[in-house]
PDB file of C-alpha atoms in Angstrom:
ATOM      1  CA  MET H   1      15.639  30.546 -49.929  1.00 71.00           C
ATOM      2  CA  ASN H   2      11.943  31.312 -50.242  1.00 84.00           C
ATOM      3  CA  SER H   3      10.091  33.907 -48.182  1.00 86.00           C
ATOM      4  CA  ARG H   4       8.875  31.327 -45.646  1.00 84.00           C
ATOM      5  CA  ASP H   5      12.388  30.069 -44.924  1.00 85.00           C
ATOM      6  CA  ALA H   6      13.665  33.648 -44.719  1.00 86.00           C
ATOM      7  CA  ILE H   7      11.078  34.523 -42.075  1.00 85.00           C
ATOM      8  CA  LEU H   8      11.852  31.384 -40.037  1.00 83.00           C
ATOM      9  CA  GLN H   9      15.566  32.069 -40.257  1.00 84.00           C
ATOM     10  CA  LYS H  10      15.026  35.606 -38.998  1.00 83.00           C
ATOM     11  CA  ILE H  11      12.964  34.298 -36.072  1.00 82.00           C
ATOM     12  CA  ARG H  12      15.615  31.726 -35.147  1.00 79.00           C
ATOM     13  CA  SER H  13      18.442  34.250 -35.253  1.00 79.00           C
ATOM     14  CA  SER H  14      16.549  36.646 -32.992  1.00 78.00           C
ATOM     15  CA  MET H  15      15.787  34.048 -30.326  1.00 75.00           C
ATOM     16  CA  VAL H  16      17.727  34.163 -27.075  1.00 68.00           C
ATOM     17  CA  PRO H  17      19.690  30.896 -26.505  1.00 70.00           C
ATOM     18  CA  PHE H  18      17.899  28.664 -23.988  1.00 64.00           C
ATOM     19  CA  PRO H  19      20.108  27.990 -20.964  1.00 68.00           C
ATOM     20  CA  GLU H  20      20.990  24.448 -19.985  1.00 69.00           C
ATOM     21  CA  THR H  21      18.600  22.995 -17.440  1.00 62.00           C
ATOM     22  CA  SER H  22      19.660  21.508 -14.135  1.00 66.00           C
ATOM     23  CA  VAL H  23      17.745  19.810 -11.347  1.00 55.00           C
ATOM     24  CA  PRO H  24      17.483  22.189  -8.385  1.00 61.00           C
ATOM     25  CA  GLU H  25      18.721  20.999  -5.030  1.00 66.00           C
ATOM     26  CA  LEU H  26      15.745  21.004  -2.692  1.00 61.00           C
ATOM     27  CA  LYS H  27      16.235  21.603   1.004  1.00 72.00           C
ATOM     28  CA  PRO H  28      14.488  19.215   3.413  1.00 72.00           C
ATOM     29  CA  LEU H  29      11.088  20.458   4.533  1.00 73.00           C
ATOM     30  CA  GLN H  30      11.982  19.569   8.104  1.00 74.00           C
ATOM     31  CA  PRO H  31      15.164  18.361   9.772  1.00 76.00           C
ATOM     32  CA  ALA H  32      15.444  14.618  10.360  1.00 78.00           C
ATOM     33  CA  GLU H  33      15.341  13.712  14.042  1.00 83.00           C
ATOM     34  CA  ASN H  34      16.157  10.011  13.488  1.00 88.00           C
ATOM     35  CA  PRO H  35      14.006   8.742  16.369  1.00 92.00           C
ATOM     36  CA  SER H  36      14.457   5.275  17.815  1.00 94.00           C
ATOM     37  CA  VAL H  37      12.317   2.359  16.661  1.00 94.00           C
ATOM     38  CA  GLU H  38      10.465   2.391  19.980  1.00 95.00           C
ATOM     39  CA  THR H  39       9.670   6.080  19.549  1.00 96.00           C
ATOM     40  CA  MET H  40       8.416   5.538  15.995  1.00 96.00           C
ATOM     41  CA  LYS H  41       6.253   2.613  17.120  1.00 96.00           C
ATOM     42  CA  LYS H  42       4.597   4.744  19.789  1.00 96.00           C
ATOM     43  CA  THR H  43       4.196   7.741  17.464  1.00 96.00           C
ATOM     44  CA  PHE H  44       2.625   5.551  14.777  1.00 96.00           C
ATOM     45  CA  ALA H  45       0.310   3.841  17.264  1.00 96.00           C
ATOM     46  CA  ASP H  46      -0.826   7.156  18.788  1.00 96.00           C
ATOM     47  CA  ALA H  47      -1.473   8.700  15.357  1.00 95.00           C
ATOM     48  CA  LEU H  48      -3.379   5.662  14.099  1.00 94.00           C
ATOM     49  CA  GLU H  49      -5.499   5.279  17.219  1.00 94.00           C
ATOM     50  CA  SER H  50      -6.359   8.983  17.202  1.00 91.00           C
ATOM     51  CA  LEU H  51      -8.019   8.232  13.847  1.00 87.00           C
ATOM     52  CA  THR H  52      -9.947   5.272  15.379  1.00 89.00           C
ATOM     53  CA  GLY H  53      -7.591   2.754  13.790  1.00 92.00           C
ATOM     54  CA  ARG H  54      -6.287  -0.201  15.824  1.00 94.00           C
ATOM     55  CA  PHE H  55      -2.598  -0.907  16.396  1.00 97.00           C
ATOM     56  CA  PHE H  56      -1.023  -4.215  17.422  1.00 97.00           C
ATOM     57  CA  TRP H  57       2.645  -4.814  18.180  1.00 97.00           C
ATOM     58  CA  VAL H  58       3.769  -8.466  18.225  1.00 96.00           C
ATOM     59  CA  GLU H  59       7.125 -10.189  18.393  1.00 95.00           C
ATOM     60  CA  ASN H  60       7.001 -12.514  15.379  1.00 95.00           C
ATOM     61  CA  LEU H  61       4.878 -14.019  12.588  1.00 95.00           C
ATOM     62  CA  SER H  62       3.426 -16.644  14.934  1.00 95.00           C
ATOM     63  CA  ASP H  63       2.056 -13.806  17.048  1.00 96.00           C
ATOM     64  CA  VAL H  64       0.735 -12.112  13.898  1.00 96.00           C
ATOM     65  CA  ARG H  65      -1.250 -15.243  13.130  1.00 96.00           C
ATOM     66  CA  GLU H  66      -2.619 -15.417  16.661  1.00 96.00           C
ATOM     67  CA  THR H  67      -3.599 -11.731  16.587  1.00 97.00           C
ATOM     68  CA  LEU H  68      -5.319 -12.200  13.237  1.00 96.00           C
ATOM     69  CA  GLU H  69      -7.205 -15.233  14.575  1.00 95.00           C
ATOM     70  CA  ASN H  70      -8.368 -13.182  17.562  1.00 96.00           C
ATOM     71  CA  LEU H  71      -9.554 -10.369  15.289  1.00 96.00           C
ATOM     72  CA  ALA H  72     -11.373 -12.896  13.103  1.00 96.00           C
ATOM     73  CA  ARG H  73     -13.217 -14.397  16.096  1.00 96.00           C
ATOM     74  CA  GLU H  74     -14.006 -10.957  17.485  1.00 96.00           C
ATOM     75  CA  ASN H  75     -15.486  -9.735  14.186  1.00 96.00           C
ATOM     76  CA  GLY H  76     -16.873 -12.971  12.777  1.00 96.00           C
ATOM     77  CA  TRP H  77     -14.504 -13.104   9.807  1.00 95.00           C
ATOM     78  CA  THR H  78     -14.359 -16.493   8.092  1.00 94.00           C
ATOM     79  CA  LYS H  79     -13.306 -15.400   4.602  1.00 94.00           C
ATOM     80  CA  PHE H  80     -10.547 -13.056   3.477  1.00 95.00           C
ATOM     81  CA  SER H  81      -9.433 -11.183   0.400  1.00 94.00           C
ATOM     82  CA  SER H  82      -5.770 -10.582  -0.329  1.00 94.00           C
ATOM     83  CA  PHE H  83      -3.213 -10.935  -3.133  1.00 90.00           C
ATOM     84  CA  PRO H  84      -0.242 -13.266  -3.685  1.00 88.00           C
ATOM     85  CA  HIS H  85       2.338 -12.487  -0.994  1.00 91.00           C
ATOM     86  CA  PRO H  86       5.075 -14.548   0.725  1.00 92.00           C
ATOM     87  CA  LEU H  87       3.614 -13.915   4.191  1.00 94.00           C
ATOM     88  CA  LEU H  88       0.127 -15.228   3.498  1.00 93.00           C
ATOM     89  CA  GLU H  89       0.857 -18.861   4.360  1.00 92.00           C
ATOM     90  CA  SER H  90       2.498 -17.737   7.617  1.00 93.00           C
ATOM     91  CA  VAL H  91      -0.508 -15.788   8.897  1.00 94.00           C
ATOM     92  CA  LEU H  92      -3.520 -17.765   7.585  1.00 93.00           C
ATOM     93  CA  PRO H  93      -4.624 -21.372   8.290  1.00 88.00           C
ATOM     94  CA  ARG H  94      -3.051 -23.982   6.006  1.00 88.00           C
ATOM     95  CA  GLU H  95      -6.439 -25.187   4.772  1.00 89.00           C
ATOM     96  CA  PHE H  96      -6.978 -21.832   3.056  1.00 91.00           C
ATOM     97  CA  PHE H  97      -4.472 -22.916   0.405  1.00 88.00           C
ATOM     98  CA  HIS H  98      -5.738 -26.442  -0.308  1.00 86.00           C
ATOM     99  CA  GLY H  99      -8.943 -28.016  -1.576  1.00 85.00           C
ATOM    100  CA  LYS H 100     -12.255 -26.497  -0.529  1.00 85.00           C
ATOM    101  CA  GLY H 101     -10.450 -24.228   1.937  1.00 85.00           C
ATOM    102  CA  LYS H 102      -9.403 -22.058  -0.989  1.00 87.00           C
ATOM    103  CA  LYS H 103     -12.953 -20.705  -1.073  1.00 90.00           C
ATOM    104  CA  ASN H 104     -12.131 -18.814   2.121  1.00 92.00           C
ATOM    105  CA  LEU H 105      -9.327 -16.816   0.496  1.00 93.00           C
ATOM    106  CA  TYR H 106      -9.847 -14.707  -2.631  1.00 93.00           C
ATOM    107  CA  LEU H 107      -6.679 -13.606  -4.441  1.00 91.00           C
ATOM    108  CA  GLY H 108      -8.271 -12.066  -7.518  1.00 88.00           C
ATOM    109  CA  GLU H 109      -8.919 -13.413 -10.972  1.00 83.00           C
ATOM    110  CA  LYS H 110      -6.009 -15.174 -12.634  1.00 72.00           C
ATOM    111  CA  GLY H 111      -4.228 -12.996 -15.172  1.00 57.00           C
ATOM    112  CA  GLU H 112      -1.408 -13.401 -17.623  1.00 50.00           C
ATOM    113  CA  HIS H 113       2.138 -13.617 -16.286  1.00 45.00           C
ATOM    114  CA  SER H 114       4.840 -11.470 -17.837  1.00 44.00           C
ATOM    115  CA  ASN H 115       8.114 -12.976 -18.996  1.00 43.00           C
ATOM    116  CA  SER H 116      10.066 -11.432 -16.124  1.00 41.00           C
ATOM    117  CA  CYS H 117       7.677 -11.904 -13.196  1.00 45.00           C
ATOM    118  CA  GLY H 118       8.731 -15.393 -12.135  1.00 43.00           C
ATOM    119  CA  GLY H 119       5.821 -17.435 -13.455  1.00 45.00           C
ATOM    120  CA  GLU H 120       3.283 -18.863 -11.016  1.00 46.00           C
ATOM    121  CA  ASN H 121       5.118 -17.379  -8.008  1.00 41.00           C
ATOM    122  CA  CYS H 122       4.739 -13.791  -9.100  1.00 48.00           C
ATOM    123  CA  ALA H 123       2.015 -11.318  -8.163  1.00 44.00           C
ATOM    124  CA  VAL H 124      -0.762 -12.057 -10.640  1.00 46.00           C
ATOM    125  CA  ARG H 125      -1.726  -9.004 -12.649  1.00 49.00           C
ATOM    126  CA  GLY H 126      -5.365 -10.050 -13.026  1.00 63.00           C
ATOM    127  CA  GLU H 127      -8.614  -8.216 -12.569  1.00 78.00           C
ATOM    128  CA  THR H 128     -11.019  -8.678  -9.682  1.00 85.00           C
ATOM    129  CA  ASP H 129     -14.588  -9.923  -9.461  1.00 87.00           C
ATOM    130  CA  LYS H 130     -16.113  -6.891  -7.756  1.00 84.00           C
ATOM    131  CA  ASN H 131     -19.287  -8.759  -6.803  1.00 87.00           C
ATOM    132  CA  ARG H 132     -17.296 -11.496  -5.086  1.00 88.00           C
ATOM    133  CA  LEU H 133     -14.980  -9.020  -3.386  1.00 87.00           C
ATOM    134  CA  ALA H 134     -17.970  -7.009  -2.151  1.00 85.00           C
ATOM    135  CA  GLU H 135     -19.216 -10.081  -0.265  1.00 91.00           C
ATOM    136  CA  LEU H 136     -15.984 -10.492   1.708  1.00 93.00           C
ATOM    137  CA  PRO H 137     -15.717  -8.842   5.140  1.00 95.00           C
ATOM    138  CA  VAL H 138     -11.988  -8.121   5.321  1.00 96.00           C
ATOM    139  CA  SER H 139      -8.854  -7.771   3.222  1.00 94.00           C
ATOM    140  CA  LEU H 140      -5.236  -8.435   4.165  1.00 96.00           C
ATOM    141  CA  VAL H 141      -2.750  -5.897   2.814  1.00 95.00           C
ATOM    142  CA  PHE H 142       1.038  -5.757   3.157  1.00 96.00           C
ATOM    143  CA  PRO H 143       2.298  -2.142   3.037  1.00 95.00           C
ATOM    144  CA  GLN H 144       5.827  -1.225   1.995  1.00 93.00           C
ATOM    145  CA  PHE H 145       6.240   1.543   4.575  1.00 95.00           C
ATOM    146  CA  LEU H 146       4.617   2.885   7.730  1.00 96.00           C
ATOM    147  CA  ILE H 147       4.784   6.654   8.340  1.00 95.00           C
ATOM    148  CA  ALA H 148       5.066   7.210  12.094  1.00 96.00           C
ATOM    149  CA  GLU H 149       4.222  10.903  12.078  1.00 94.00           C
ATOM    150  CA  THR H 150       0.723  10.440  10.625  1.00 93.00           C
ATOM    151  CA  GLY H 151      -0.059   6.738  11.202  1.00 94.00           C
ATOM    152  CA  THR H 152      -0.057   6.207   7.443  1.00 95.00           C
ATOM    153  CA  CYS H 153       0.443   2.936   5.549  1.00 94.00           C
ATOM    154  CA  VAL H 154       2.178   3.275   2.169  1.00 95.00           C
ATOM    155  CA  VAL H 155       0.931   0.483  -0.110  1.00 93.00           C
ATOM    156  CA  LEU H 156       2.263  -0.440  -3.552  1.00 90.00           C
ATOM    157  CA  ASN H 157      -0.667  -1.699  -5.636  1.00 89.00           C
ATOM    158  CA  ARG H 158       0.310  -3.524  -8.821  1.00 86.00           C
ATOM    159  CA  SER H 159      -3.071  -4.655 -10.112  1.00 85.00           C
ATOM    160  CA  ALA H 160      -6.743  -3.688 -10.095  1.00 85.00           C
ATOM    161  CA  HIS H 161      -7.435  -6.348  -7.474  1.00 89.00           C
ATOM    162  CA  GLU H 162      -4.732  -5.010  -5.157  1.00 89.00           C
ATOM    163  CA  ARG H 163      -6.132  -1.490  -5.449  1.00 88.00           C
ATOM    164  CA  LEU H 164      -9.670  -2.605  -4.588  1.00 88.00           C
ATOM    165  CA  ASN H 165      -8.406  -4.497  -1.525  1.00 89.00           C
ATOM    166  CA  CYS H 166      -7.658  -1.076  -0.016  1.00 87.00           C
ATOM    167  CA  TYR H 167     -11.169   0.264  -0.669  1.00 86.00           C
ATOM    168  CA  LEU H 168     -13.967  -2.262  -1.111  1.00 87.00           C
ATOM    169  CA  THR H 169     -14.043  -4.505   1.966  1.00 90.00           C
ATOM    170  CA  PRO H 170     -15.689  -3.225   5.188  1.00 91.00           C
ATOM    171  CA  ALA H 171     -12.511  -3.971   7.162  1.00 93.00           C
ATOM    172  CA  CYS H 172      -8.815  -4.008   6.296  1.00 94.00           C
ATOM    173  CA  VAL H 173      -5.858  -5.473   8.179  1.00 97.00           C
ATOM    174  CA  MET H 174      -2.388  -4.189   7.329  1.00 96.00           C
ATOM    175  CA  ILE H 175       0.603  -6.391   8.223  1.00 97.00           C
ATOM    176  CA  ALA H 176       4.184  -5.073   8.114  1.00 97.00           C
ATOM    177  CA  PRO H 177       7.600  -5.668   9.744  1.00 97.00           C
ATOM    178  CA  VAL H 178       8.989  -3.104  12.151  1.00 97.00           C
ATOM    179  CA  SER H 179      11.671  -2.284   9.555  1.00 95.00           C
ATOM    180  CA  ALA H 180       8.931  -0.649   7.461  1.00 96.00           C
ATOM    181  CA  LEU H 181       8.619   2.225   9.957  1.00 96.00           C
ATOM    182  CA  ARG H 182       9.762   5.644   8.752  1.00 95.00           C
ATOM    183  CA  GLU H 183       9.890   8.902  10.699  1.00 94.00           C
ATOM    184  CA  ASN H 184       7.772  10.846   8.195  1.00 91.00           C
ATOM    185  CA  LEU H 185       6.833  10.870   4.507  1.00 88.00           C
ATOM    186  CA  GLN H 186       9.973  12.794   3.664  1.00 86.00           C
ATOM    187  CA  SER H 187      12.157  10.036   5.128  1.00 87.00           C
ATOM    188  CA  ALA H 188      10.277   7.402   3.115  1.00 87.00           C
ATOM    189  CA  TRP H 189      10.502   9.317  -0.140  1.00 84.00           C
ATOM    190  CA  ASP H 190      13.941   8.025  -1.152  1.00 80.00           C
ATOM    191  CA  SER H 191      12.714   4.433  -0.803  1.00 81.00           C
ATOM    192  CA  VAL H 192       9.577   5.221  -2.810  1.00 83.00           C
ATOM    193  CA  ALA H 193      11.679   6.872  -5.515  1.00 80.00           C
ATOM    194  CA  GLU H 194      14.064   3.899  -5.555  1.00 80.00           C
ATOM    195  CA  THR H 195      11.166   1.467  -6.053  1.00 77.00           C
ATOM    196  CA  THR H 196       9.779   3.670  -8.818  1.00 76.00           C
ATOM    197  CA  ALA H 197      13.161   3.751 -10.582  1.00 74.00           C
ATOM    198  CA  SER H 198      13.543  -0.027 -10.237  1.00 74.00           C
ATOM    199  CA  SER H 199      10.140  -0.535 -11.857  1.00 72.00           C
ATOM    200  CA  LEU H 200      11.627   0.620 -15.166  1.00 70.00           C
ATOM    201  CA  THR H 201      13.457  -2.709 -15.406  1.00 74.00           C
ATOM    202  CA  ASP H 202      11.449  -4.890 -12.990  1.00 73.00           C
ATOM    203  CA  GLU H 203       7.828  -5.288 -14.106  1.00 72.00           C
ATOM    204  CA  THR H 204       6.759  -6.792 -10.758  1.00 68.00           C
ATOM    205  CA  LEU H 205       7.322  -3.385  -9.097  1.00 68.00           C
ATOM    206  CA  ARG H 206       5.130  -1.414 -11.489  1.00 74.00           C
ATOM    207  CA  GLY H 207       1.932   0.038 -10.083  1.00 81.00           C
ATOM    208  CA  GLU H 208       0.884   2.918  -7.880  1.00 86.00           C
ATOM    209  CA  PHE H 209       1.527   3.902  -4.283  1.00 89.00           C
ATOM    210  CA  VAL H 210      -1.523   4.539  -2.106  1.00 90.00           C
ATOM    211  CA  LEU H 211      -1.385   6.304   1.269  1.00 91.00           C
ATOM    212  CA  VAL H 212      -3.858   4.842   3.765  1.00 91.00           C
ATOM    213  CA  THR H 213      -4.316   6.951   6.894  1.00 89.00           C
ATOM    214  CA  GLY H 214      -6.846   5.398   9.249  1.00 82.00           C
ATOM    215  CA  PRO H 215     -10.341   4.126   8.390  1.00 77.00           C
ATOM    216  CA  SER H 216     -12.236   5.880   5.610  1.00 66.00           C
ATOM    217  CA  ARG H 217     -14.159   8.883   6.884  1.00 61.00           C
ATOM    218  CA  THR H 218     -16.003  11.912   5.537  1.00 63.00           C
ATOM    219  CA  ALA H 219     -17.908  14.887   6.949  1.00 58.00           C
ATOM    220  CA  ASP H 220     -19.374  16.096   3.649  1.00 60.00           C
ATOM    221  CA  ILE H 221     -22.973  15.831   4.867  1.00 61.00           C
ATOM    222  CA  GLU H 222     -23.781  18.522   7.429  1.00 61.00           C
ATOM    223  CA  ARG H 223     -20.253  18.203   8.861  1.00 61.00           C
ATOM    224  CA  VAL H 224     -21.109  14.935  10.592  1.00 56.00           C
ATOM    225  CA  SER H 225     -18.136  12.530  10.602  1.00 60.00           C
ATOM    226  CA  VAL H 226     -19.114   9.169   9.111  1.00 56.00           C
ATOM    227  CA  LEU H 227     -16.832   6.119   8.859  1.00 55.00           C
ATOM    228  CA  GLY H 228     -16.656   3.670   5.969  1.00 49.00           C
ATOM    229  CA  VAL H 229     -18.135   5.757   3.171  1.00 61.00           C
ATOM    230  CA  HIS H 230     -15.258   5.640   0.689  1.00 62.00           C
ATOM    231  CA  GLY H 231     -13.360   2.654   2.060  1.00 64.00           C
ATOM    232  CA  PRO H 232     -12.989   0.336   5.077  1.00 82.00           C
ATOM    233  CA  LYS H 233     -14.855   1.311   8.223  1.00 83.00           C
ATOM    234  CA  MET H 234     -12.341  -0.597  10.344  1.00 90.00           C
ATOM    235  CA  LEU H 235      -8.562  -0.555   9.907  1.00 92.00           C
ATOM    236  CA  ALA H 236      -6.114  -2.575  11.987  1.00 95.00           C
ATOM    237  CA  VAL H 237      -2.332  -2.513  11.621  1.00 97.00           C
ATOM    238  CA  ILE H 238      -0.201  -5.390  12.930  1.00 98.00           C
ATOM    239  CA  VAL H 239       3.521  -4.625  13.203  1.00 97.00           C
ATOM    240  CA  TYR H 240       5.888  -7.486  13.991  1.00 97.00           C
ATOM    241  CA  GLY H 241       9.549  -7.766  14.956  1.00 94.00           C
ATOM    242  CA  GLU H 242      12.012  -9.549  12.691  1.00 74.00           C
TER     243      GLU H 242
END
């Protein structure tokens, strides 16, 4: 044993054994009250509207489509941005998916499909044409969860185009089933963690969660509240029964 090894051996023998690690059991930040669906709907609506967002409750997907058509007429929307989602054909006119009508719906630039994403039916992991997206007045987004306590939409974005849908258009319409309602962020955390764990084996679930709470606003300049600086100036949330 040379002098270097002797010194290292002396250091090792003098070290205190490191104890085995264990995950601490964290107590809930607040007790769960388990409110009714009706209570969560009202709480979410009140929180969202206090932030100048707009809330719509409808019975089914047909009513979602009618509400979206009314919003489009009211705001002059003729073109939309979104991303591949099973509900799109239920809430938008059929012509948006055929022929020249496709010019009215931008789903991002076509990207490569992974082996496990289901081919053409999967969420395309392409980029986005920022110039084209910047010309569109509104985006349609489908959040995973709705946090009643704060009026927050929890969105899983799996591509650059999906992320920009939350930020770049002047208006954004969120569409979600009533089953997406959660009492607070704490009550949604297990579902978020479950999705994150599943993404290790399911590539279609990989991405990032974004919390959207009302229209974008800032008061950085002389403490004057201004809407639409960092994201949509108008946010509407349509919640439907199942």
